[in-house]
Amino acid sequence: MGHALGTLEELPLAYRAALARNSLAPLWPMMRNVLPHGAPQPVSRQNLWRFETLRPLLLEAGDLTPVEKAERRVLVLTDPGRGEGAMQATSVIYVGMQLLKPGETAPAHRHTPSAARIIVEGEGAYTVVDGEKCPMHRGDLVLTPGGAWHDHGHSGTEPVIWLDALDLPLFVYLEGSYAEEAPLQAPRNRPDASEAEYLSAGLVPSRRPDRAPVSRYPMLRYPWSRTEAALRSLGALAAPGEAVELDYVNPETGESCLPTLGFTAMLLRPGEKATPPLRSSSAVFHVISGTGTSTVNGERFAWGPADTFSAPVFSTLTHEADGTEPAFLIRIHDRPLQERLGYFEERVRP
Ligand code: 1HN
């Protein structure tokens, strides 16, 4: 065991003042704050954002603020552990709910943070990413990797709502967050890659020496219809009590679909309690369909369709679907970043 460390109060006031005047500080009183023993002590606190509460407030933003005055009309899901207005849900993960009304557009821009959207409600919206027009249907995951131009449009008749997930807090911390603007893009007249090159798992366009290398982000849209079908097939075969979870990967490399954020699709079978391992990653869970209950660090969240809840790093978690119907969730996490930094860790719970 280490020694009890000296405190700031033990130091003479004149000495402390001399340090402060010279932009200096003693490490030892702060040592355990920046380096706690055994596991991190997260500032983030778990939270549940009910769609039922959020939706009317987002629609009200649609009346209060024209899209031209918002650029992106979003309510940010803020971490209660960081006080009012925190632009993040966990250490690395920003999530917000965005509203686009029929006929509106959100102008093209590109920025250093990467984003992905999960469509929550409404038909007829689309995102254009580096010229590729990605339709947005409920549950679809649409990527806008860092540096990719993206604008949104809506040719339907009802408001559309989606969840944005970004690694923005990381880029703000790195002092690396900035954007550039451009006019709306002219989309190429062809389906997105999920409907063309990557229609079927295990098949990719043939690689030829005379063909330009594929983009670093070859598939930008992951249609929910296929994700749900894949989960149901796997769920019918998986051993009871086993987590049914699929990773969203880059179909050319098998790596996470974005560099820092990871996404999984989860199926919770009714009557089964899932107890995931303790993980060094943080997470935000978004419910696509079904109802159920999760506990995060002992706090109970009863959730339904379109609800969103967060879990700080090293959270203890349980998940259970209610009743007789399966539940489908998407888990947003920061494992890819932690793996790139060489410290991702899972501890099997006793
Ligand atoms: C952004 O670019 C979008 O493109 C949404 O829809 C939310 C939050 C922070 C920074 C950039 C979008 C964002 C964002």
Coordinates of C-alpha atoms and ligand atoms in Angstrom, one line a residue, residues 71-74 76 87 94 96 98 106-107 109-111 113 115 117 127 144 150-152 162 164-166 168 177 179, ligand 1:
E71 CA -27.7 25.0 -38.6
R72 CA -28.3 21.8 -36.8
R73 CA -31.5 21.8 -34.7
V74 CA -30.4 19.5 -31.8
V76 CA -28.0 17.6 -26.6
M87 CA -21.8 18.9 -24.4
Y94 CA -21.6 13.1 -27.5
G96 CA -28.0 14.7 -29.4
Q98 CA -31.9 16.3 -34.2
A106 CA -29.2 21.5 -43.1
P107 CA -26.2 23.0 -44.9
H109 CA -20.2 21.1 -43.7
R110 CA -17.3 18.9 -42.7
H111 CA -15.4 18.7 -39.4
P113 CA -14.9 14.8 -35.2
A115 CA -20.4 11.3 -36.5
R117 CA -26.8 8.9 -36.9
T127 CA -28.1 12.7 -45.6
T144 CA -20.3 10.8 -41.5
H150 CA -22.4 16.1 -45.1
D151 CA -25.8 17.9 -45.5
H152 CA -29.3 16.8 -44.6
W162 CA -32.6 11.1 -35.4
D164 CA -26.5 12.0 -33.6
A165 CA -23.4 10.3 -31.9
L166 CA -20.0 12.0 -32.2
L168 CA -16.8 15.5 -30.2
S177 CA -12.4 20.4 -33.2
A179 CA -15.5 22.8 -39.2
Ligands
1HN1 C1 -23.1 17.9 -36.6 O1 -22.3 18.2 -37.7 C2 -24.3 17.4 -36.8 O2 -24.1 17.2 -39.1 C3 -25.1 17.1 -35.7 O3 -26.0 16.8 -38.3 C4 -24.7 17.4 -34.4 C5 -23.0 18.3 -33.0 C6 -21.7 18.9 -32.8 C7 -20.9 19.1 -33.9 C8 -21.3 18.8 -35.1 C9 -24.9 17.1 -38.2 C10 -23.4 18.0 -34.2 C11 -22.6 18.3 -35.3

